[in-house]
PDB file of C-alpha atoms in Angstrom:
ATOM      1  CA  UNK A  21      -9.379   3.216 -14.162  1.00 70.00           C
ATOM      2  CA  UNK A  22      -7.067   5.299 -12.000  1.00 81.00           C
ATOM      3  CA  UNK A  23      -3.261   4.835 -12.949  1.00 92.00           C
ATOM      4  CA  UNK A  24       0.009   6.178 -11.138  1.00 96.00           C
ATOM      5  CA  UNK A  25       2.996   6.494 -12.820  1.00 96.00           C
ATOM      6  CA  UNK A  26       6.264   6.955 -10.876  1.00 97.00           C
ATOM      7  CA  UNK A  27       8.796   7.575 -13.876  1.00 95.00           C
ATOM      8  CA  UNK A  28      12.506   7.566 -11.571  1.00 96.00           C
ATOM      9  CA  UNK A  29      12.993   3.934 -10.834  1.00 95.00           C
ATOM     10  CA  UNK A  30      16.153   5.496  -8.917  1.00 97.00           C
ATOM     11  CA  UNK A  31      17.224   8.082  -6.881  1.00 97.00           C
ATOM     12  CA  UNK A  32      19.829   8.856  -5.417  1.00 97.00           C
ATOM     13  CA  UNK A  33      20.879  12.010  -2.945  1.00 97.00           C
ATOM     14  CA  UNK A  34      23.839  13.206  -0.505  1.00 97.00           C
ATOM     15  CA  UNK A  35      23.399  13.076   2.916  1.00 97.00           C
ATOM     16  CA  UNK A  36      21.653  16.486   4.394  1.00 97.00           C
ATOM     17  CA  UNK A  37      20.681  17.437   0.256  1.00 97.00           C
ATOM     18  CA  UNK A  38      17.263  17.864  -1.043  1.00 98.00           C
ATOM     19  CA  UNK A  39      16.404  15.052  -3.388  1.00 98.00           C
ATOM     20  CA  UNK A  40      12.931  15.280  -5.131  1.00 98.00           C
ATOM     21  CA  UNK A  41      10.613  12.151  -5.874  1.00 98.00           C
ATOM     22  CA  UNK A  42       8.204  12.628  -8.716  1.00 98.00           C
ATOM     23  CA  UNK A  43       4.498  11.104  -9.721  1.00 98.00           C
ATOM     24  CA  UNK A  44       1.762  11.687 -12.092  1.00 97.00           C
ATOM     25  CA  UNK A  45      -1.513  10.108 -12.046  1.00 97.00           C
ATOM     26  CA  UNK A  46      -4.715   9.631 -14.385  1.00 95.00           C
ATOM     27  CA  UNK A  47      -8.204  10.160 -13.293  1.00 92.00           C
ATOM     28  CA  UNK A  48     -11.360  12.004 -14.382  1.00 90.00           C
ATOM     29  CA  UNK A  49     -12.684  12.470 -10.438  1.00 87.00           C
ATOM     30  CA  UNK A  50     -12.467  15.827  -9.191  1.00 86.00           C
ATOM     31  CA  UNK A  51     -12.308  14.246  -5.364  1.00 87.00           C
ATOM     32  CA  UNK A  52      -9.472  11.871  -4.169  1.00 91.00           C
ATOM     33  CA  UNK A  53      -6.471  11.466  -1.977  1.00 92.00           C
ATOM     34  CA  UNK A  54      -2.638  11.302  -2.699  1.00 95.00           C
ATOM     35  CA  UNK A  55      -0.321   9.572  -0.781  1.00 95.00           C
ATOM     36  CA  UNK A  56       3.556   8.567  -0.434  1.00 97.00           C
ATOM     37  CA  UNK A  57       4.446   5.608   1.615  1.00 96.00           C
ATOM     38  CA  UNK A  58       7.951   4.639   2.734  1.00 97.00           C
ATOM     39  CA  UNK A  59       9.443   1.294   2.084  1.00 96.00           C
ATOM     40  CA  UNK A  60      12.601   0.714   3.794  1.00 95.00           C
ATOM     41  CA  UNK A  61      13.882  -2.780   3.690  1.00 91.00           C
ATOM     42  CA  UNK A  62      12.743  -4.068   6.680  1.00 89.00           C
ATOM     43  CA  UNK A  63       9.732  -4.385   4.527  1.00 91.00           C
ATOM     44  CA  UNK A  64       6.473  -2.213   6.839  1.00 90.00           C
ATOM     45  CA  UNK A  65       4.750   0.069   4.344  1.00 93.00           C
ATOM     46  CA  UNK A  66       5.128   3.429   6.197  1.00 94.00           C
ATOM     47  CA  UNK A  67       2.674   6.460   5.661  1.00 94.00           C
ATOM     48  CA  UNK A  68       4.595   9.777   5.009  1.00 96.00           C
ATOM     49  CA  UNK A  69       2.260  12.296   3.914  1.00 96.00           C
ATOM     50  CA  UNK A  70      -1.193  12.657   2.495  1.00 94.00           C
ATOM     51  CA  UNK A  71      -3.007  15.070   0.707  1.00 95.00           C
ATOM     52  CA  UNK A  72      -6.219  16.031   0.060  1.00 91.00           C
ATOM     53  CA  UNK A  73      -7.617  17.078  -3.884  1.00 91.00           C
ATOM     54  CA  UNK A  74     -10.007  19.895  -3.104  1.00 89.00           C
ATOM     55  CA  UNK A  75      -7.227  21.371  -0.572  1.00 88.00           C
ATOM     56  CA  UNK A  76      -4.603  23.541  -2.408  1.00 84.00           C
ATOM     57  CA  UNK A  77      -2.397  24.190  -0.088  1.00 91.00           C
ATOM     58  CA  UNK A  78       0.414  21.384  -0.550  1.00 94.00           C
ATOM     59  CA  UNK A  79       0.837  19.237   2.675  1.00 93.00           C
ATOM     60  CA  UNK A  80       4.164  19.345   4.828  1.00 94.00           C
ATOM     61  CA  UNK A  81       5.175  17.073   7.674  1.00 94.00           C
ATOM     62  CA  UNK A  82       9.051  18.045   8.934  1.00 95.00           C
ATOM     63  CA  UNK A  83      11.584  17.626   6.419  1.00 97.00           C
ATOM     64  CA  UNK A  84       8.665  15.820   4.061  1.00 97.00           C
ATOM     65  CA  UNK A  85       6.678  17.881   1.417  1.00 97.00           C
ATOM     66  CA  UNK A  86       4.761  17.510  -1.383  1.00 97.00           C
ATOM     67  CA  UNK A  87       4.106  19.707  -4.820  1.00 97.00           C
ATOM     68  CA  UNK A  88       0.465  19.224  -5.625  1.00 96.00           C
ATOM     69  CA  UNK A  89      -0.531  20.321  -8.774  1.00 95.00           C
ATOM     70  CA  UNK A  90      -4.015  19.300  -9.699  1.00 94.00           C
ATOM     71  CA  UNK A  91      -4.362  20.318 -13.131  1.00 94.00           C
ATOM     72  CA  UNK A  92      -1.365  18.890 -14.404  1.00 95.00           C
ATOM     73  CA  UNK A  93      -2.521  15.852 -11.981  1.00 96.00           C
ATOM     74  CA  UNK A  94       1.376  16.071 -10.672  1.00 96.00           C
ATOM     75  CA  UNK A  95       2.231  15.094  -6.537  1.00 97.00           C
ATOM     76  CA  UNK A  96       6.001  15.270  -6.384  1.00 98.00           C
ATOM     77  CA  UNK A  97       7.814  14.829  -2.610  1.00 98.00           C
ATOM     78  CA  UNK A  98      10.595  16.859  -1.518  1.00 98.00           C
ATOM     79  CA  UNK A  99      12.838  15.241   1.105  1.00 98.00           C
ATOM     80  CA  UNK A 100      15.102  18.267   2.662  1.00 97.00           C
ATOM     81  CA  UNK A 101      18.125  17.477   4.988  1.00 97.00           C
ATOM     82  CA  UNK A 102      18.140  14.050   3.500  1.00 97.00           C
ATOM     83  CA  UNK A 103      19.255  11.429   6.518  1.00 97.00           C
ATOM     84  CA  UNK A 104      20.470   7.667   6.072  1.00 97.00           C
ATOM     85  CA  UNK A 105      17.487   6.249   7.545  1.00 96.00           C
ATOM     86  CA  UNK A 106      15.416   8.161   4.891  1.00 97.00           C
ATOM     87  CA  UNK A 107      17.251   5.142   2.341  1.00 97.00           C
ATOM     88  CA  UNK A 108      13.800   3.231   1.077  1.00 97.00           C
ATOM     89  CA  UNK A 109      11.714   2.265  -1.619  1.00 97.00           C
ATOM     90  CA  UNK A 110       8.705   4.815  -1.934  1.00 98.00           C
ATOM     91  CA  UNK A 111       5.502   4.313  -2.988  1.00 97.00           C
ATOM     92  CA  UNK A 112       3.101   6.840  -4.652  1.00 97.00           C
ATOM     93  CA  UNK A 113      -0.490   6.094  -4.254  1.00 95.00           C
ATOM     94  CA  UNK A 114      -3.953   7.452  -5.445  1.00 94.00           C
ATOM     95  CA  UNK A 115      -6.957   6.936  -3.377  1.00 91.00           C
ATOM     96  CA  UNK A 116     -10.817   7.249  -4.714  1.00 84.00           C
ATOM     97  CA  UNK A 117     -12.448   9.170  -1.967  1.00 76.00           C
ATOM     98  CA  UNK A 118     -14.675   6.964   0.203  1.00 71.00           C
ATOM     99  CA  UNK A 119     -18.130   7.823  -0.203  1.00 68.00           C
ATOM    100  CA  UNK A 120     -21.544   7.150  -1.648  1.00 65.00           C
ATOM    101  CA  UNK A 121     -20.573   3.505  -3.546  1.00 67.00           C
ATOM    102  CA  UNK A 122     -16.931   4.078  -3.595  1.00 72.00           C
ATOM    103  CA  UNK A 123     -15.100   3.060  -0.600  1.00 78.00           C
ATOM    104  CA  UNK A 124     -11.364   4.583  -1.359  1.00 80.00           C
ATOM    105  CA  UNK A 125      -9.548   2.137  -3.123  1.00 83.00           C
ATOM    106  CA  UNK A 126      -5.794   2.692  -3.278  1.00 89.00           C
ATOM    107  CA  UNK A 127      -3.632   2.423  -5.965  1.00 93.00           C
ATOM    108  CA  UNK A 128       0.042   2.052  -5.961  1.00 95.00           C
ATOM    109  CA  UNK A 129       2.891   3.318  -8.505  1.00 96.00           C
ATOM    110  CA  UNK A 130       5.841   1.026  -9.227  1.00 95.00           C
ATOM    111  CA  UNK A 131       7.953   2.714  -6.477  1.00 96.00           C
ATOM    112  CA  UNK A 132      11.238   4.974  -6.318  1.00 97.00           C
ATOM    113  CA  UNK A 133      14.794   3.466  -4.628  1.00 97.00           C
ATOM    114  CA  UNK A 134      16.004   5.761  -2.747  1.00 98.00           C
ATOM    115  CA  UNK A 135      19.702   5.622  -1.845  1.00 97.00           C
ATOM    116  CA  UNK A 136      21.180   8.600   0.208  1.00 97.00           C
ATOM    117  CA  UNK A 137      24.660   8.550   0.208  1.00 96.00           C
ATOM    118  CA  UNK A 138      26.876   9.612   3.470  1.00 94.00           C
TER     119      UNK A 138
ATOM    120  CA  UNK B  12      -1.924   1.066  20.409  1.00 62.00           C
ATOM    121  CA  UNK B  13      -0.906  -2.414  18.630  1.00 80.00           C
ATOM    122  CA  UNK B  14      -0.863  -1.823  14.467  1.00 93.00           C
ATOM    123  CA  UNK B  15      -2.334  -4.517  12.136  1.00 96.00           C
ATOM    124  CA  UNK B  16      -0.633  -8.079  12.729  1.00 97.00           C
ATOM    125  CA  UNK B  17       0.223 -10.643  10.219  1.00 97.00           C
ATOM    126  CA  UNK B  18       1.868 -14.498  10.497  1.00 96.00           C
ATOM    127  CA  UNK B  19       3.911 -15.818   9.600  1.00 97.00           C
ATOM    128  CA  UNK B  20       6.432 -13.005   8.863  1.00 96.00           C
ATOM    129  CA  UNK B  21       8.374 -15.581   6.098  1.00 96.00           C
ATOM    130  CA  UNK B  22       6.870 -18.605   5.002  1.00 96.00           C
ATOM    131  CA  UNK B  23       8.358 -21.591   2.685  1.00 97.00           C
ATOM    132  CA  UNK B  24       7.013 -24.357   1.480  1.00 96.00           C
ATOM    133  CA  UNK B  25       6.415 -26.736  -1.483  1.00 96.00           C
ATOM    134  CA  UNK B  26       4.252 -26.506  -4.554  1.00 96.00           C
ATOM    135  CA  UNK B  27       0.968 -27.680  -4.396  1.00 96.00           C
ATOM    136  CA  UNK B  28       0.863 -27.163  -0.374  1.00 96.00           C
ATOM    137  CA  UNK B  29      -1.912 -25.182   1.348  1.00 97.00           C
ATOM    138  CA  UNK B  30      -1.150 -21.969   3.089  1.00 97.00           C
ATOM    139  CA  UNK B  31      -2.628 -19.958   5.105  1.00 98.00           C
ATOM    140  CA  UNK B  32      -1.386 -16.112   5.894  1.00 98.00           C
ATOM    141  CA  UNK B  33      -3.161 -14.940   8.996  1.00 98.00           C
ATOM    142  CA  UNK B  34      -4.014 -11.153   9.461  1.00 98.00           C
ATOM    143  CA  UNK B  35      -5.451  -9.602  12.814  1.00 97.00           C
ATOM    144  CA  UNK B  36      -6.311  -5.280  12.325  1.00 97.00           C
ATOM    145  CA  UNK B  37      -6.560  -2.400  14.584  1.00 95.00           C
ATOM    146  CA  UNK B  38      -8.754  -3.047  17.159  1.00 94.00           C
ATOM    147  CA  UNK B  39     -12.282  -0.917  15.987  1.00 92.00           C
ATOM    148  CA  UNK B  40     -11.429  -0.745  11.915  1.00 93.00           C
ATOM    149  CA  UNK B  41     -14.015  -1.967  10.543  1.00 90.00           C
ATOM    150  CA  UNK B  42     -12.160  -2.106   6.778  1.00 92.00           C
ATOM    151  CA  UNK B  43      -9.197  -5.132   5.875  1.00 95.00           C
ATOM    152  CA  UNK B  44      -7.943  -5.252   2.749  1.00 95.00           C
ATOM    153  CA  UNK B  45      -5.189  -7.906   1.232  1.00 97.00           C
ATOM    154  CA  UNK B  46      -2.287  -7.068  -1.288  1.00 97.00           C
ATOM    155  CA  UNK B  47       0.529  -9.082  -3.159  1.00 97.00           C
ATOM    156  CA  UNK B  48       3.523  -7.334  -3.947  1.00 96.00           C
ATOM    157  CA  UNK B  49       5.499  -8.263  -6.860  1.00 94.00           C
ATOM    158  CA  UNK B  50       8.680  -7.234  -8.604  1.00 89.00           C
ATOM    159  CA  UNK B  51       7.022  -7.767 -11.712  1.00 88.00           C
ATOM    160  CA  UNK B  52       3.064  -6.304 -10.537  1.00 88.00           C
ATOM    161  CA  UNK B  53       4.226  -4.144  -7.833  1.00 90.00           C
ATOM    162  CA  UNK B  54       1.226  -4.078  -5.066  1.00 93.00           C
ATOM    163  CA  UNK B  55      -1.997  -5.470  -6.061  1.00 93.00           C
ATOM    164  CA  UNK B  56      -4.919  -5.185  -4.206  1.00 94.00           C
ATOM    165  CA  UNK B  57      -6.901  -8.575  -3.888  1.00 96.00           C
ATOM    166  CA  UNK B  58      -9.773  -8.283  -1.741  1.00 96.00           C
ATOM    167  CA  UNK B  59     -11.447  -5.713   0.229  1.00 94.00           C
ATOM    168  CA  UNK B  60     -13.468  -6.683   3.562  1.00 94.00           C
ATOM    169  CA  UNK B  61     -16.147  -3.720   5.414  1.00 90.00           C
ATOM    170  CA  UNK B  62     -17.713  -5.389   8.420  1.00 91.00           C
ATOM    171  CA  UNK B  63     -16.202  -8.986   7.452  1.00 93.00           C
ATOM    172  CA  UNK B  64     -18.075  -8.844   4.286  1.00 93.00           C
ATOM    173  CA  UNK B  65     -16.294  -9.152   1.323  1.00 93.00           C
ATOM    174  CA  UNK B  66     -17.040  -5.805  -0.559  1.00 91.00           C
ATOM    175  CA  UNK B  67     -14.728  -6.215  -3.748  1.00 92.00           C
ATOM    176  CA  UNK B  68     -12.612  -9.415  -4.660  1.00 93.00           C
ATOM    177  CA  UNK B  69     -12.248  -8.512  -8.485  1.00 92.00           C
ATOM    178  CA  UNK B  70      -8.144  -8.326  -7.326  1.00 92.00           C
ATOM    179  CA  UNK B  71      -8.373 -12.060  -6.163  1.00 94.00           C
ATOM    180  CA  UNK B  72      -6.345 -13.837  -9.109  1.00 88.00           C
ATOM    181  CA  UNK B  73      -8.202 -17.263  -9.233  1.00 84.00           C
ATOM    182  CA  UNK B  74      -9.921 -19.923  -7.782  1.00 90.00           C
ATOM    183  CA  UNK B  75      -6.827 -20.908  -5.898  1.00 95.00           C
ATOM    184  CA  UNK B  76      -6.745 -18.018  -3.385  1.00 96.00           C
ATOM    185  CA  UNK B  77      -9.441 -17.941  -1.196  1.00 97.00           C
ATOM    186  CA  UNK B  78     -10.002 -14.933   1.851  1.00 97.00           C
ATOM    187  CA  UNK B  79     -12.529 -15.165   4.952  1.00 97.00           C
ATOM    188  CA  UNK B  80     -12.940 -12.557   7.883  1.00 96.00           C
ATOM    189  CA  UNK B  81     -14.791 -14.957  10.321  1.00 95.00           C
ATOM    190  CA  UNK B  82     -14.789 -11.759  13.088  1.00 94.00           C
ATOM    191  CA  UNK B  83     -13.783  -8.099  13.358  1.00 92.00           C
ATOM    192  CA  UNK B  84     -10.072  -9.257  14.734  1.00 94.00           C
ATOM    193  CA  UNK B  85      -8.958 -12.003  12.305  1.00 96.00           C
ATOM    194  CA  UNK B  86      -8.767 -12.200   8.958  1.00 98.00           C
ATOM    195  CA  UNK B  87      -6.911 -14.854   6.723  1.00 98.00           C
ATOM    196  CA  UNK B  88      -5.660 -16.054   3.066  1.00 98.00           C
ATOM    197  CA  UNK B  89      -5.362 -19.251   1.950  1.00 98.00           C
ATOM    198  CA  UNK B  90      -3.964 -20.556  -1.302  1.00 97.00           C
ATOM    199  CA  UNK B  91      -4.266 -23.622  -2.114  1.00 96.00           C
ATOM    200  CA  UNK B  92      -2.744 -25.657  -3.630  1.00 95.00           C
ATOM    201  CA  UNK B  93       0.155 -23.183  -4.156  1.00 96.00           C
ATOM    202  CA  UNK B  94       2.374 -22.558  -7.331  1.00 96.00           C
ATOM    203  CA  UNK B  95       6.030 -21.264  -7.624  1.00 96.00           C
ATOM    204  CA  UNK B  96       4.445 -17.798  -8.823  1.00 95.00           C
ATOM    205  CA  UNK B  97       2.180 -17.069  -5.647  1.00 96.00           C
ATOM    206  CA  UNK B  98       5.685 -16.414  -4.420  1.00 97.00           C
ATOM    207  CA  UNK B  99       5.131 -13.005  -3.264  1.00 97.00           C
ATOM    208  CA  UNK B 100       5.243 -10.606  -0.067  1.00 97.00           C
ATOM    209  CA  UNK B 101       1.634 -10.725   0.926  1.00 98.00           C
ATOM    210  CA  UNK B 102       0.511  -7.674   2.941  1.00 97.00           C
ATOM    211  CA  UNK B 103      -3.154  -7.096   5.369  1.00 97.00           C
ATOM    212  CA  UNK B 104      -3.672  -3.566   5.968  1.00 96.00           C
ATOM    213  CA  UNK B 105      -7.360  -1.836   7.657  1.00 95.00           C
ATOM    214  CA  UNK B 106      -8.963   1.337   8.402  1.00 92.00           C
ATOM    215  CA  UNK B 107     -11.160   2.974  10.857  1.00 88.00           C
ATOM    216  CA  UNK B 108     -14.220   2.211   8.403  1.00 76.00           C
ATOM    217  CA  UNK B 109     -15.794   1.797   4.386  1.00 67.00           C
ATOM    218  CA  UNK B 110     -16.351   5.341   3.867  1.00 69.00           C
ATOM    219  CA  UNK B 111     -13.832   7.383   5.931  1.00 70.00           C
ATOM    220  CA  UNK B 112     -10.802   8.817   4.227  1.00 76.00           C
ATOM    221  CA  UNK B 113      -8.280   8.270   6.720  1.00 82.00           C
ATOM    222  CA  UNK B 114      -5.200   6.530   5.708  1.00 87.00           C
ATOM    223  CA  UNK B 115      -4.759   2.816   5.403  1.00 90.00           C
ATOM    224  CA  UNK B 116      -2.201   0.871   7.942  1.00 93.00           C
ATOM    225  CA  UNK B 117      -0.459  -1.816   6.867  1.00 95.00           C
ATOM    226  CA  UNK B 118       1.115  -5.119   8.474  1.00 95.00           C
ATOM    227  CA  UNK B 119       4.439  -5.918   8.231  1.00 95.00           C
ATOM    228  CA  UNK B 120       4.039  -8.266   5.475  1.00 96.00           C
ATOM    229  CA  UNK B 121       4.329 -11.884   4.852  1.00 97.00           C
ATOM    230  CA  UNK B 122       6.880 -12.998   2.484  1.00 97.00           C
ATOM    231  CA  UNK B 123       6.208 -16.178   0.953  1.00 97.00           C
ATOM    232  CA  UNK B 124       7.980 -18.490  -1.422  1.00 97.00           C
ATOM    233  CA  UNK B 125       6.844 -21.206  -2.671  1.00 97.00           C
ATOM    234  CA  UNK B 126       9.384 -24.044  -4.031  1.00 95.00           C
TER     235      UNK B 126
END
């Protein structure tokens, strides 16, 4: 069984500072999907950024990016010009990849608190 | 484009009532899945729907919890009776379909307590 470990159960970062979240994972596929979600306290589980397995290049969106490294089965996310509203829990997740009898089943870490201080 | 619905957004009651936590997904996914979210579990899922059919309930923690996706647009779960420990945020979440890899969207949760 797929496990994802999220071993900072706080963080916390000045405003417009870099602040890096980490997560490792355990699997034996060679195909699946990584993904952080964003959990501010108005409770909606927010998708930040995904990543694919077999891609090596490590996926950005804005001021969101990950560090993808596949053998050491690693997917850290880098928050640059940290902002208040960025304050959340966040979620690290593994995903089987949907095909043949497996239909992507996503599992969660224990989540980071992020606090980002003004 | 509306995202995946859930009601009640809070919902108390007393031990050994039935509830019922209602879920309604993107119009055209064709995948619903339940989770529980815990302090003490984190998120769990419970059950996984493709095409209304229940595909993998092994999450589903007894006979107490029940889930049925009578049509494409509605899904719901019912406990009953409840217990002080099904006190939980309860979330529905869906995606286009069983075997595409796009991302999973999620409701805005139901938080239940149970008294």
């Amino acid at each position: 069984a797929q496990t994802v470990t999220q071993s900072q159960p706080e963080m916390s970062v000045q405003e417009a500072e870099t602040v890096t979240l980490s997560c490792t994972y355990d699997t034996s596929e060679s195909d699946y999907y990584l993904f952080w979600y964003k959990q501010p306290p108005s409770r909606q589980m927010i998708l930040v950024i995904r990543q694919e397995a077999y891609k090596q290049q490590n996926a950005t969106e804005n001021r969101f990016s990950v560090n993808f490294q596949k053998a050491a089965k690693s997917f850290s996310l880098k928050i640059s010009d940290s902002q208040l509203g960025d304050a959340a829990m966040y979620f690290c997740a593994y995903s089987t990849f949907a095909g043949g009898t497996s239909y992507g089943k996503l599992t969660f870490g224990q989540g980071t608190i992020l606090t980002v201080h003004p | 484009d509306a995202g995946v619905i859930q009601s009640p957004r809070h919902e108390v009651t007393e031990m050994g009532q039935e509830v019922t936590l209602r879920c309604k997904p993107i119009s055209g996914h064709n995948s619903l899945f339940w989770y529980r979210q815990t302090m003490m579990r984190g998120l769990e899922l419970l059950i996984y729907f493709n095409n209304n059919v229940p595909i993998d309930d092994s999450g589903m923690p007894e006979d107490r919890f029940s889930a049925k996706m009578p049509n494409a647009s509605f899904s719901t779960l019912k406990i009953q009776p409840s217990e002080p420990r099904d006190s939980a945020v309860y979330f529905c979440a869906s995606r286009p379909d069983s075997y595409s890899n796009q991302p999973q969207h999620f409701g805005d949760g139901t938080r239940l307590s149970i008294l």
